[in-house]
C-alpha cells in the first residue's frame, strides 16, 4: 500500500507524507506529497478519463460498482483494520463503515441502471401541443472530490460511486491524515474493471487541493470537510458547481415522556461514536427539567463506563482523536467553557491523542462549545422547561446538519420535525443516524447540495432535453 499512486508513481525525488497511527504514532504508510504543480497534469489525465467514463454503458458502470462492492465485502476485515490504523476508529466502528461503503457502492450501481432521465409531458400546458420529448442525465465531465479524515472510506465512496454511475471522471484528493483507505478503494475499483484515467488520486495537502479547485476545466467540486476550508474553496473555485458537506453541532431534545434508558443509551452512542469526530455526532442534549437529574446521573454513569484507548482492541468503545494537536484543541475549548462558568461532570482528561469522554452543564450560550462544531467526545447537557424553549435553543447555532428528539407524544415529535432547522430530524434516535440512500446535508450557513447516492448522482449529472416537433406532414 505504500507509495502506490495511480496517477503519479513515486520517484526518489518526491517528498512523502507519512501516515501515522493516531493511537500509538507508529507509521502506517507513506504517500507521495504531490506539489501543487501536479494539479495540471492530473486534470489533463481526468480530461481523457472523462471521455472514457462517458462512453461506458450504464450496465458496465453498474457492473464495475457491484463487482467492487463484492470485493470490498470479501476483504472487509482488511479494510476495517486499515481504517483503525490510519484514522483511529475503533474496530466496531471501522467494520460498520466498511459495510456502509459496500451499500454505497451497490446504491450507486442501482442509480447507474435506474436514473437515466424522464419523459417531458410537453402537452401538459397550453402552447406546446404537438411536441414530444425527454431529458437524459449526462455526465458533467471532470469532478474534483476532496474528503476529510473522519470516514476515510465511506465518504470517498459517496463521491466516487455517484460520479462513476453518472459517467464522470474524478480527481480525488483524500485527507492527507488518512489517505490509505481511499487509495485501497480506488485499487479495488480498478481491479473491478474501471478503465484507466477515470479516477486519479491526488495525495497532498491544502496547496494541492487549492490548485485542483482553481483549475478551469473542472466542472464540479464535491467537498466534505470543515467550514474554514469550505469558505476558502468557495472563494477560489470560480464558475464551478459546488457541493459543500460541512460540519454540524447537533442538538438532541429529550422530553419527559420518553423511554429514559433508551434515550440515554442512544445519546451516549451518538455523542462518542468515532471519538466525537463525526459531523452528525450529538453535541448538545436538551433535557426536560422533570427528568434532568435522572438523565444526567445515568448519562454520566454510562459515559464513565466506556472503555477508552486502543482502537484495535475489540472491546474499546472510544479511540483516540486524529492527532494530539486535535485533542489539545478540545482541552482548550473545554477549559475556556469552564472559565466561563460551565460545570464539568466528568472527563476533560487527556493522554496524548486520547481525550476522555467529557460531559458539561451550565455552558454559556456564547461559548464555542455551544456555538461551534467541537468535533470531539464532548457533550453539553442543558435543562429545558418546554418544547418551545428546547427548539429555540436547539436552533441557536448558525449552521446545522442533524437533530434528534426523544418523545412518545406525536404532536411534539411533529412540531420538532417542523421547527428544527436541520437537514435531518431523527425521532426517538440521537442525531447520529444516517442511511446512505437518504438525502444528507445541512441547513443554514454554508451547506450546498445533498449527498446520499441518488442526490449526489443528480448533482453530478446534467439534464439534456431532446424535443421532437411533429410536423404533421
Ligand atoms: P478539513 O476541512 O481540514 O480538510 C478536508 C479536506 O480539505 C482535506 O483533504 C484537506 O487536505 C483539504 N483542504 C484543506 N485546505 C484546502 C484548501 N485550501 N483547498 C482545497 N482543499 C483543502 O476537514 P477535516 O478536519 O479533515 O474533517 C473534519 C470536518 O469535516 C468537520 O468539520 C466535519 O464536520 C466535516 N465533515 C462533514 C461531513 C458531512 O458529510 N457533512 C462528513 C464528515 C466530516
PDB file of C-alpha atoms in Angstrom, residues 249 283-284 364-373 396-399:
ATOM      1  CA  UNK A 249     -23.286  20.906  16.134  1.00  0.00           C
ATOM      2  CA  UNK A 283     -23.033  17.768  20.865  1.00  0.00           C
ATOM      3  CA  UNK A 284     -25.872  19.394  22.840  1.00  0.00           C
ATOM      4  CA  UNK A 364     -22.810  29.697  28.391  1.00  0.00           C
ATOM      5  CA  UNK A 365     -24.654  30.076  25.102  1.00  0.00           C
ATOM      6  CA  UNK A 366     -21.759  32.287  23.974  1.00  0.00           C
ATOM      7  CA  UNK A 367     -19.057  29.617  24.411  1.00  0.00           C
ATOM      8  CA  UNK A 368     -17.596  27.785  21.411  1.00  0.00           C
ATOM      9  CA  UNK A 369     -18.965  24.610  22.991  1.00  0.00           C
ATOM     10  CA  UNK A 370     -22.456  25.902  22.303  1.00  0.00           C
ATOM     11  CA  UNK A 371     -21.983  27.879  19.085  1.00  0.00           C
ATOM     12  CA  UNK A 372     -19.278  25.991  17.155  1.00  0.00           C
ATOM     13  CA  UNK A 373     -18.681  22.444  15.980  1.00  0.00           C
ATOM     14  CA  UNK A 396     -29.262  28.904  18.048  1.00  0.00           C
ATOM     15  CA  UNK A 397     -26.083  27.977  16.088  1.00  0.00           C
ATOM     16  CA  UNK A 398     -25.630  29.473  12.631  1.00  0.00           C
ATOM     17  CA  UNK A 399     -25.382  26.087  10.925  1.00  0.00           C
TER      18      UNK A 399
END
